[in-house]
PDB file of C-alpha atoms and ligand atoms in Angstrom:
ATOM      1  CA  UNK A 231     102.394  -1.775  75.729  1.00 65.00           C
ATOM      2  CA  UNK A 232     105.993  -2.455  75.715  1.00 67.00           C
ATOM      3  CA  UNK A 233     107.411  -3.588  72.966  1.00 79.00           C
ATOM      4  CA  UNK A 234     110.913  -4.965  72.568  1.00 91.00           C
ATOM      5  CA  UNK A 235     111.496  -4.553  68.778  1.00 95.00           C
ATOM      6  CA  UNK A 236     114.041  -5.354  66.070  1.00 97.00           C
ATOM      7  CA  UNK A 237     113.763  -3.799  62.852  1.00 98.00           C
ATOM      8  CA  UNK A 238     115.305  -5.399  59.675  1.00 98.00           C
ATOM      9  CA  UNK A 239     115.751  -3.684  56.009  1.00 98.00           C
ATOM     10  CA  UNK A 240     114.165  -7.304  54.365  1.00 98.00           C
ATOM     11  CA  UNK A 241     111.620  -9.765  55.647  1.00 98.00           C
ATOM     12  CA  UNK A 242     115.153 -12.198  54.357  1.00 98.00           C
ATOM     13  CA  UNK A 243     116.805 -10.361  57.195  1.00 98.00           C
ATOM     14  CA  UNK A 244     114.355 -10.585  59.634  1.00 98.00           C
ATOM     15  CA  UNK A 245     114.170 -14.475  59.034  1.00 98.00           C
ATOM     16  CA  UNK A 246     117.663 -14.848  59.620  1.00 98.00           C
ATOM     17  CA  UNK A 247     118.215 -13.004  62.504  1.00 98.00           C
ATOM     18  CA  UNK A 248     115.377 -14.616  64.661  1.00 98.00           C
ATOM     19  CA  UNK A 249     116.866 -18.032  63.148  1.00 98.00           C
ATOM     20  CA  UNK A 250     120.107 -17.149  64.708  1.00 98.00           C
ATOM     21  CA  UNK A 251     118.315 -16.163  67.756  1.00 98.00           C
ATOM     22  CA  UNK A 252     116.738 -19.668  67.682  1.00 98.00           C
ATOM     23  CA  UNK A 253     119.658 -21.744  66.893  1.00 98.00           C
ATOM     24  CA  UNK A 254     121.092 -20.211  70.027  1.00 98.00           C
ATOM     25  CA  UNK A 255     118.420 -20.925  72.141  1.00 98.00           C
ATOM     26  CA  UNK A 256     118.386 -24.609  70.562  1.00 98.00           C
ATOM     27  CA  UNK A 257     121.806 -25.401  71.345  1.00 98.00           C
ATOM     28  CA  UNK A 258     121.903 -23.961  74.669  1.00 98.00           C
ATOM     29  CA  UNK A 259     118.382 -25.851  75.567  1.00 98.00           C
ATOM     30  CA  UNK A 260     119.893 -29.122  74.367  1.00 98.00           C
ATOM     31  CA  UNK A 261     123.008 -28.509  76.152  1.00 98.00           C
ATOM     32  CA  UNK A 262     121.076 -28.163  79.683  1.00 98.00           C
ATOM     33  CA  UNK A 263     118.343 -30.710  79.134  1.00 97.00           C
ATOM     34  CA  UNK A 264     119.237 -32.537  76.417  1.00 98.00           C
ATOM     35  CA  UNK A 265     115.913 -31.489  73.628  1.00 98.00           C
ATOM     36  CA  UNK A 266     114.718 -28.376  72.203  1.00 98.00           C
ATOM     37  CA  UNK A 267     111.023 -27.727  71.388  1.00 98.00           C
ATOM     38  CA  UNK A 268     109.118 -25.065  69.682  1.00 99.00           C
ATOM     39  CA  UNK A 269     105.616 -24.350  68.574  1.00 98.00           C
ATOM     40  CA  UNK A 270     105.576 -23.098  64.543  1.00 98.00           C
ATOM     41  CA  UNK A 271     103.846 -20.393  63.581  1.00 98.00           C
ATOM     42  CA  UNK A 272     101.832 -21.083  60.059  1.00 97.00           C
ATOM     43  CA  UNK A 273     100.820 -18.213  57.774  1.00 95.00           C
ATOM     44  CA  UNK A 274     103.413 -16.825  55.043  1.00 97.00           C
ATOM     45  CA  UNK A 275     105.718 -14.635  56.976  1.00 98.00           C
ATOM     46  CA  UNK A 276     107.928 -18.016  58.478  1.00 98.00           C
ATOM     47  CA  UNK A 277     108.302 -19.915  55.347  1.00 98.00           C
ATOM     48  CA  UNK A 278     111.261 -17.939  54.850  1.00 98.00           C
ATOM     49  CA  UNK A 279     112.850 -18.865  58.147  1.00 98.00           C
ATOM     50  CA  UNK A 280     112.102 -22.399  57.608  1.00 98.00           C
ATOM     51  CA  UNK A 281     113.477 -22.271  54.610  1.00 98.00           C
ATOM     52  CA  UNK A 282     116.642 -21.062  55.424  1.00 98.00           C
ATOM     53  CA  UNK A 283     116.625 -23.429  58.098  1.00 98.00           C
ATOM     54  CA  UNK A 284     116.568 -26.140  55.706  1.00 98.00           C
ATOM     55  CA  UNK A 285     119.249 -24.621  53.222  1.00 98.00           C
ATOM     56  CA  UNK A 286     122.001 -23.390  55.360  1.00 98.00           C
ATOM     57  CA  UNK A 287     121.603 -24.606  58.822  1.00 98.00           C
ATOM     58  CA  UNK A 288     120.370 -28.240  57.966  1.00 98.00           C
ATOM     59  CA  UNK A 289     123.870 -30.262  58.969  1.00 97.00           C
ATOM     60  CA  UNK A 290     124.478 -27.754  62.034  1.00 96.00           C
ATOM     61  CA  UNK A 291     121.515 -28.965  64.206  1.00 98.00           C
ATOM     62  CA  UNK A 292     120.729 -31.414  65.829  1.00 98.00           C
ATOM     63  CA  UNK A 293     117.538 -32.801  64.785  1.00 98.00           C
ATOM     64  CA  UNK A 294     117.592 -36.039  67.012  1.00 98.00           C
ATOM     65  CA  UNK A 295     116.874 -33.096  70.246  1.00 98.00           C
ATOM     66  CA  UNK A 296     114.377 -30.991  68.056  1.00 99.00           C
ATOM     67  CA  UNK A 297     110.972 -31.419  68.787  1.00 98.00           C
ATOM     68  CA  UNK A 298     108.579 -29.332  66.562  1.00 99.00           C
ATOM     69  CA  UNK A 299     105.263 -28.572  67.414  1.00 99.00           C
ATOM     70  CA  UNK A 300     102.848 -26.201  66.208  1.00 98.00           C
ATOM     71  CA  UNK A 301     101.132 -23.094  67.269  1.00 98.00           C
ATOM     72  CA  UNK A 302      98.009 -23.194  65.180  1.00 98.00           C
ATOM     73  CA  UNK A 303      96.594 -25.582  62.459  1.00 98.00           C
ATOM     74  CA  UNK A 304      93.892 -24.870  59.989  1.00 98.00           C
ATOM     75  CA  UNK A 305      91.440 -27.638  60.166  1.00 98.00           C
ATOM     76  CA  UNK A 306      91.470 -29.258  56.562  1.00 98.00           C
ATOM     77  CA  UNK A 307      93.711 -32.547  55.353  1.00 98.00           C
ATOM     78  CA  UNK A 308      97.030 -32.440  55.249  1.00 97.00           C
ATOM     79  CA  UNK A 309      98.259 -31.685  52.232  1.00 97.00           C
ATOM     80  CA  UNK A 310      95.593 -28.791  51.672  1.00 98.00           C
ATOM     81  CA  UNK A 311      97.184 -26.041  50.523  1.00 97.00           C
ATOM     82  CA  UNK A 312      96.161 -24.153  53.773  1.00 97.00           C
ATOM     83  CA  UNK A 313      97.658 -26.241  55.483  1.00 98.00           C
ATOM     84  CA  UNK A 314      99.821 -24.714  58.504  1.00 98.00           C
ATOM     85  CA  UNK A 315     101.741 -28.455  58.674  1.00 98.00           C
ATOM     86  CA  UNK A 316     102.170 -28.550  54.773  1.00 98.00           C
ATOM     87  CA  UNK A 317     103.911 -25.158  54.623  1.00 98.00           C
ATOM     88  CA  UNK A 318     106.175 -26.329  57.244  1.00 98.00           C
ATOM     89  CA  UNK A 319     106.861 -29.368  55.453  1.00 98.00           C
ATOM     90  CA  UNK A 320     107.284 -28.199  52.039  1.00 98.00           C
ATOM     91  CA  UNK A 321     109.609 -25.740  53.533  1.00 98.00           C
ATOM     92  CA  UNK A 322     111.553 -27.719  56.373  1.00 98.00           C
ATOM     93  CA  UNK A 323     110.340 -30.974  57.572  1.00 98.00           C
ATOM     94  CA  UNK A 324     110.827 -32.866  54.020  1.00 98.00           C
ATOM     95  CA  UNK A 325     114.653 -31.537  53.649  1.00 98.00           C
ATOM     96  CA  UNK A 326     115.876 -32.091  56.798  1.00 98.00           C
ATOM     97  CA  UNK A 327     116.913 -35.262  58.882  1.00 98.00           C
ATOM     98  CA  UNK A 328     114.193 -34.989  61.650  1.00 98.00           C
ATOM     99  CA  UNK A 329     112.968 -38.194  63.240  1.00 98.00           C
ATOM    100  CA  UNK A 330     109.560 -38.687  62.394  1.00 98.00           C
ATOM    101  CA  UNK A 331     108.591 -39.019  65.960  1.00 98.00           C
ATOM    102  CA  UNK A 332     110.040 -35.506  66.940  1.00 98.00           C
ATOM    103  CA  UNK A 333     107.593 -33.820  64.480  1.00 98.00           C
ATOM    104  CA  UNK A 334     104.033 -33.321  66.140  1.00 98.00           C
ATOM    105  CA  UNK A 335     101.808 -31.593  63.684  1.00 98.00           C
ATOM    106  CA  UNK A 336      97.786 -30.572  64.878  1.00 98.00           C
ATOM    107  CA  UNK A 337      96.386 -33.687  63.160  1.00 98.00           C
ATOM    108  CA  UNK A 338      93.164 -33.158  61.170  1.00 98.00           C
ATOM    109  CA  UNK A 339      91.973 -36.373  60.500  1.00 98.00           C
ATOM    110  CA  UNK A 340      89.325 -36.077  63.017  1.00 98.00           C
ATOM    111  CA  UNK A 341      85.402 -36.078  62.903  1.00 98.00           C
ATOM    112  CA  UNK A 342      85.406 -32.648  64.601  1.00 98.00           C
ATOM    113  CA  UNK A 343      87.699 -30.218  65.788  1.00 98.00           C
ATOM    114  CA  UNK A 344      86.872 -30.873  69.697  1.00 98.00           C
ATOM    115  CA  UNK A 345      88.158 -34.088  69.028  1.00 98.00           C
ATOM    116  CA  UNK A 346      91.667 -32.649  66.955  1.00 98.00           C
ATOM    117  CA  UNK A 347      92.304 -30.439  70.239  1.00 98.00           C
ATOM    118  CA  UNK A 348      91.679 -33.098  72.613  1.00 98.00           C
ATOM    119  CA  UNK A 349      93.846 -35.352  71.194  1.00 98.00           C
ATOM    120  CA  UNK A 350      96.697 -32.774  70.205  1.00 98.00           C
ATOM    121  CA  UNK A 351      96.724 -32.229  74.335  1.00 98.00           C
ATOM    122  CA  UNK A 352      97.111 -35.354  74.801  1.00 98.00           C
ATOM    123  CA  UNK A 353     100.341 -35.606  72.006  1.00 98.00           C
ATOM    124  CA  UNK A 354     101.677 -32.339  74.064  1.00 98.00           C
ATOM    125  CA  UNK A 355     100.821 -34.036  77.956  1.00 98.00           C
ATOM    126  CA  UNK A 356     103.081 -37.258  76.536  1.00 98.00           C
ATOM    127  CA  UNK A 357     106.084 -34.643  76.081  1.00 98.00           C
ATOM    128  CA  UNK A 358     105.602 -32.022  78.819  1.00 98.00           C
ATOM    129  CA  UNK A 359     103.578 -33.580  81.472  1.00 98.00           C
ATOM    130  CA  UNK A 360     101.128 -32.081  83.915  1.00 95.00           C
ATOM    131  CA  UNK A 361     101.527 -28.631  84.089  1.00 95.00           C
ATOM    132  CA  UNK A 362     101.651 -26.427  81.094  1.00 95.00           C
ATOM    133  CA  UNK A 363     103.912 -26.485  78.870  1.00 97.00           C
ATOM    134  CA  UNK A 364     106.950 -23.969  78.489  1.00 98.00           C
ATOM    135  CA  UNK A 365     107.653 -24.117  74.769  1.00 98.00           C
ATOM    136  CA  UNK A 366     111.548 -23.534  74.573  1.00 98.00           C
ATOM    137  CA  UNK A 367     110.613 -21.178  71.463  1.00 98.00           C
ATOM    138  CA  UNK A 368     107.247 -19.780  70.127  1.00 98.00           C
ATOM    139  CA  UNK A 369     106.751 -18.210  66.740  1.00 98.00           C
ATOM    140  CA  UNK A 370     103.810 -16.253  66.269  1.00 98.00           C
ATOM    141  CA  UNK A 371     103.346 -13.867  63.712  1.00 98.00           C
ATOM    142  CA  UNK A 372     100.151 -11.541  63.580  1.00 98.00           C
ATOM    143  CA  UNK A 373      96.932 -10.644  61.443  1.00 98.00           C
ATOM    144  CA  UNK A 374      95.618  -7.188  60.590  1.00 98.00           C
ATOM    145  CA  UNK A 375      93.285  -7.682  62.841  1.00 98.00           C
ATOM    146  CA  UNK A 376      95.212  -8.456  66.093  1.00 98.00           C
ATOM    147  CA  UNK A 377      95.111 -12.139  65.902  1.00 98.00           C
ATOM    148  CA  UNK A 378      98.065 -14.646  66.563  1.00 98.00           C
ATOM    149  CA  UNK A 379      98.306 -18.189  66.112  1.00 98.00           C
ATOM    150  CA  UNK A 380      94.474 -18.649  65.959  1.00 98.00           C
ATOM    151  CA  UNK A 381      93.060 -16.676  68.644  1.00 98.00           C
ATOM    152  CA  UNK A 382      90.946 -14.020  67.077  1.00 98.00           C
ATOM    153  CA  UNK A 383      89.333 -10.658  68.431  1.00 98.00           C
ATOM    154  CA  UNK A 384      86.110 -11.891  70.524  1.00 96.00           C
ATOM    155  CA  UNK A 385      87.389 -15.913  70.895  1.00 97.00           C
ATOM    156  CA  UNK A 386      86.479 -17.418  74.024  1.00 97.00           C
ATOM    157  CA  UNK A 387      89.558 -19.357  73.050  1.00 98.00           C
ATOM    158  CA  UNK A 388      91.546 -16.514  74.771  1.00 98.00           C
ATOM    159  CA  UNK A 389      89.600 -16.459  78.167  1.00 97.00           C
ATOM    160  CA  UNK A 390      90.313 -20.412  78.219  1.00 97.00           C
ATOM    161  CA  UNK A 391      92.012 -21.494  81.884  1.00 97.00           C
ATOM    162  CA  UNK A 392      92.067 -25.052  81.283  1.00 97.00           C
ATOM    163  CA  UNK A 393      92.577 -26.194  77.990  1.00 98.00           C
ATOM    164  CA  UNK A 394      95.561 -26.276  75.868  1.00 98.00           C
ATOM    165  CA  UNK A 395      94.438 -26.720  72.939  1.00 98.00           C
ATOM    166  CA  UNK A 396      91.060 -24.853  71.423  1.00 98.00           C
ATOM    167  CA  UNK A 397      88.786 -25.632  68.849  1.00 98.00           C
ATOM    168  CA  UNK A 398      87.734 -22.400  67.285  1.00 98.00           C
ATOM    169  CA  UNK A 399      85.528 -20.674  64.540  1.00 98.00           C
ATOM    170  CA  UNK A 400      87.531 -18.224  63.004  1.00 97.00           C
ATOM    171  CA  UNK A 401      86.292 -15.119  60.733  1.00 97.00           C
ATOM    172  CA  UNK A 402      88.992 -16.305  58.443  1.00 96.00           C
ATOM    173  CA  UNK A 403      89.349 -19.072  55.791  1.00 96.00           C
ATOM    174  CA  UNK A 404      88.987 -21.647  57.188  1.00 97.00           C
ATOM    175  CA  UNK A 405      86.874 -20.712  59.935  1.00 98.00           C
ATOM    176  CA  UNK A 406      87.420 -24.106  61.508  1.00 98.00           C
ATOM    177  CA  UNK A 407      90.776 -24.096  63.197  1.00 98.00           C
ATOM    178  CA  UNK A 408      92.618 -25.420  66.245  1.00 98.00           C
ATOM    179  CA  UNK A 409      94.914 -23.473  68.427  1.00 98.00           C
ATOM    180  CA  UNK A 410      97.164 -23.343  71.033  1.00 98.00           C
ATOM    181  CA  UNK A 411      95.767 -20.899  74.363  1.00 98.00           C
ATOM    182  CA  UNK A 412      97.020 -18.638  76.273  1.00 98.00           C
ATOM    183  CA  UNK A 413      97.002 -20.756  78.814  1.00 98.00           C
ATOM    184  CA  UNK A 414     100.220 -22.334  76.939  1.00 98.00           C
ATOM    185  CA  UNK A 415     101.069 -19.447  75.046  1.00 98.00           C
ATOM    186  CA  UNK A 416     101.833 -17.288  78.354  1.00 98.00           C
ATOM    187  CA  UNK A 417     104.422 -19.769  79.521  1.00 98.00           C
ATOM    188  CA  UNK A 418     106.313 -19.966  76.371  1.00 98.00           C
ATOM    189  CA  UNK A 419     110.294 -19.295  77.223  1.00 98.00           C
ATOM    190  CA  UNK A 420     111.348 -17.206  74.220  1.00 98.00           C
ATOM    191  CA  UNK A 421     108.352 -15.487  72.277  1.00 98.00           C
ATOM    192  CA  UNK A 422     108.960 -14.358  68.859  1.00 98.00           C
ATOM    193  CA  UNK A 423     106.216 -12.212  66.657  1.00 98.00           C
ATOM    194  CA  UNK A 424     107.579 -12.165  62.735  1.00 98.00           C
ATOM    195  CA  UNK A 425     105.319  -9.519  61.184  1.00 98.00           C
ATOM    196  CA  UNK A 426     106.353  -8.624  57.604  1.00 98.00           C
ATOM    197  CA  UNK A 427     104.556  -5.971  55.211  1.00 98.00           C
ATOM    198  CA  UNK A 428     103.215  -2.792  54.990  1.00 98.00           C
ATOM    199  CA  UNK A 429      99.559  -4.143  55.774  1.00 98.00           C
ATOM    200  CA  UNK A 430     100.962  -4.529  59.530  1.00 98.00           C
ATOM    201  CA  UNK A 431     101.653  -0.953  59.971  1.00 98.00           C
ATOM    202  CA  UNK A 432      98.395  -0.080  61.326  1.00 98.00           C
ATOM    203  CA  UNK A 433      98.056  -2.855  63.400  1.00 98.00           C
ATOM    204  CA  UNK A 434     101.299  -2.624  64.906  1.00 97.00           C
ATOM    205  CA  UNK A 435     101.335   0.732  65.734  1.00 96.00           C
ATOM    206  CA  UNK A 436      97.952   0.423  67.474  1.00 97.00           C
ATOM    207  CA  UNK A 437      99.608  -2.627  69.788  1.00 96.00           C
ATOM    208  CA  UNK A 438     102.016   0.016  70.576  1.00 94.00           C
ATOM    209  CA  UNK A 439     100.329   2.989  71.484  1.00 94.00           C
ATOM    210  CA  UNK A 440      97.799   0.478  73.602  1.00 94.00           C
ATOM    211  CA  UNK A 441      98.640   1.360  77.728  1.00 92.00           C
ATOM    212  CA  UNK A 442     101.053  -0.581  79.321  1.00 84.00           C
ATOM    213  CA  UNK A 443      98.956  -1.953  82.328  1.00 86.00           C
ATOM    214  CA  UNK A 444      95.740  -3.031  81.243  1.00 91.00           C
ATOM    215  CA  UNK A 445      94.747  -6.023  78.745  1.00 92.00           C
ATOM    216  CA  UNK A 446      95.277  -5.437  75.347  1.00 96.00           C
ATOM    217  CA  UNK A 447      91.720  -5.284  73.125  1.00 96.00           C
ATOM    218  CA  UNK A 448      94.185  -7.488  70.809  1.00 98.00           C
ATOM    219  CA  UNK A 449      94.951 -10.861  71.306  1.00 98.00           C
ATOM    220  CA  UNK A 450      98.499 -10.650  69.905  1.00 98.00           C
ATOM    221  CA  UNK A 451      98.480  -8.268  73.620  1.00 97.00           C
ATOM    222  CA  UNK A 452      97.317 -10.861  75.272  1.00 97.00           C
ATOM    223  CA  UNK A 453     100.418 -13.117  75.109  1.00 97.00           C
ATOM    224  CA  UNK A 454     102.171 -11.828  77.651  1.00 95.00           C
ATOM    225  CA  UNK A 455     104.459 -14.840  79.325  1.00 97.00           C
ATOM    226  CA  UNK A 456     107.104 -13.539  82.079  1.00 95.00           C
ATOM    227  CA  UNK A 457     110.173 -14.248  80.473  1.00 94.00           C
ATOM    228  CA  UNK A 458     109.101 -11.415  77.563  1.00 93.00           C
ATOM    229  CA  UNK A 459     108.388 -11.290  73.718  1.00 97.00           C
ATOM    230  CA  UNK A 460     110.621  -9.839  70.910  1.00 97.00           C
ATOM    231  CA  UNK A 461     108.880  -8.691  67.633  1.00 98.00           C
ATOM    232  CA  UNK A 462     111.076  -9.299  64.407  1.00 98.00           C
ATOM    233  CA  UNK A 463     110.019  -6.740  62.371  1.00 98.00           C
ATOM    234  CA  UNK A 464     110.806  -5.589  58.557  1.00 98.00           C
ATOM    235  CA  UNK A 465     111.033  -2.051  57.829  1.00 98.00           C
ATOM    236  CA  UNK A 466     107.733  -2.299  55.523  1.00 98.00           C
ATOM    237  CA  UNK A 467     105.710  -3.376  58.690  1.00 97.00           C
ATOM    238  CA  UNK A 468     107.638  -0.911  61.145  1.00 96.00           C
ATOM    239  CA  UNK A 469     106.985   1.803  59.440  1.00 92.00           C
TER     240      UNK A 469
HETATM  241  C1  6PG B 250      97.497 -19.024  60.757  1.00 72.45           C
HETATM  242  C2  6PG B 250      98.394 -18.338  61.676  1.00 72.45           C
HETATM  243  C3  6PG B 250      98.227 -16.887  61.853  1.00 72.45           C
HETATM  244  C4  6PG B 250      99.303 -16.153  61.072  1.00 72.45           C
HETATM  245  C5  6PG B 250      98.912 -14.708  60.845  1.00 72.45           C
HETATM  246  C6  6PG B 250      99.919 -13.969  60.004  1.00 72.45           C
HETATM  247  O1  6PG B 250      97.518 -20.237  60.702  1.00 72.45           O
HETATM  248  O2  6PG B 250      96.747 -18.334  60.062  1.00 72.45           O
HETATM  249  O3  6PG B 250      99.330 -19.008  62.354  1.00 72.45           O
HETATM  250  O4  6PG B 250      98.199 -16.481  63.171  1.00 72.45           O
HETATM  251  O5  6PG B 250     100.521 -16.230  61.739  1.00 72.45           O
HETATM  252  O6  6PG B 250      97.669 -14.691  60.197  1.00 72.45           O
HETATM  253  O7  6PG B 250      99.958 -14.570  58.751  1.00 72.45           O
HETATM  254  P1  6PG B 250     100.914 -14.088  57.605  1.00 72.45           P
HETATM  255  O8  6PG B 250     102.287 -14.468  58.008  1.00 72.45           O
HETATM  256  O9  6PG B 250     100.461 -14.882  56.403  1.00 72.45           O
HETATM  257  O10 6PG B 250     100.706 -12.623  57.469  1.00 72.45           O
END
């Protein structure tokens, strides 16, 4: 497929380059209507990039127009420590001067995961409206195994033409997880994979090699919105 890459010596470079990249985007979105959003991608590769957020870009943005959202929870309590929202805490939310309201985690605290995905639709409806939403930025990084966010190889989750939000069983821990769908993903303005490690190679160069014009057999391939995707890459997952 094609694949619009940047390569960086250390995952530390990676981070801050696509931070840069979103900073721009950020201050160019609130300068043309007036709020920023983005959907977080959880795993380990972004804590870096949130972190640096946090440490050297804190006073330069402006938190009142940022409206964080997230791309995929895990569905145990809050402070679990697989928690997609804790990471993003721990690492950015706590140390930064965000208004409580602008931060709209997956909540958990629901008797099933149906009900979490419903009601995280709603959350995204009362900020975007009707139609889909176009997330100003998406991070998404990527799993050996071709999944993003939480759309796995096989998920009905990734045939979805209605629904935002899924409720899914994953073949990961923990197999109960909510996610966004393509059906949001694919409209996403700015698209950013952050794959870091040598245990990406494999995966990544399969994405590659797949044929342009037909759906990818991965679901990372499968996110395919108009305006493009960039991968941040480090040199260990390049290759
Ligand atoms: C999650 C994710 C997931 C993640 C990849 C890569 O909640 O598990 O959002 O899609 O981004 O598994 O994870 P690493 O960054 O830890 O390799």
């Amino acid at each position: 497929m094609f694949f619009e890459s940047r390569i960086f010596s250390t995952i530390a470079e990676m981070s801050e380059a696509a931070l840069a990249d979103v900073l721009r985007i950020l201050n160019d979105a609130v300068a043309k209507r007036g709020r920023f959003s983005i959907a977080l991608a959880g795993g380990h590769t972004p804590a870096k990039l949130y972190a640096l957020w946090a440490e050297k870009y804190k006073t330069q943005t402006p938190w009142d127009r940022v409206h964080l959202f997230f791309g995929d929870e895990r569905f145990v309590p809050e402070d679990d420590l697989l928690s997609n929202y804790r990471m993003a805490r721990q690492t950015l939310i706590d140390h930064v001067p965000i208004p409580k309201e602008n931060v709209h985690p997956m909540l958990t605290n629901f008797p099933s995961t149906e009900k979490a995905a419903e009601a995280y639709e709603v959350e995204l409806r009362k900020f975007f409206g009707e139609s889909a939403p176009a997330l100003d930025v998406q991070l998404l990084g990527l799993g050996v195994e071709g999944h993003t966010a939480s759309l796995f190889p096989g998920s009905p989750a990734l045939d979805e033409q209605r629904r935002w939000v899924g409720a899914v069983t994953a073949p990961a821990d923990p197999p109960q997880r909510l996610t966004l769908t393509p059906v949001v993903l694919n409209q996403g303005l700015n698209t950013f994979f952050l794959v870091a490690g040598e245990n990406k190679r494999e995966i990544l160069a399969a994405l590659r090699s797949e044929p342009p014009n037909v759906p990818s057999k991965y679901p990372a391939g499968r996110i395919r919105p108009a305006r493009g995707v960039v991968w941040y890459l480090d040199q260990a997952a390049a290759g």
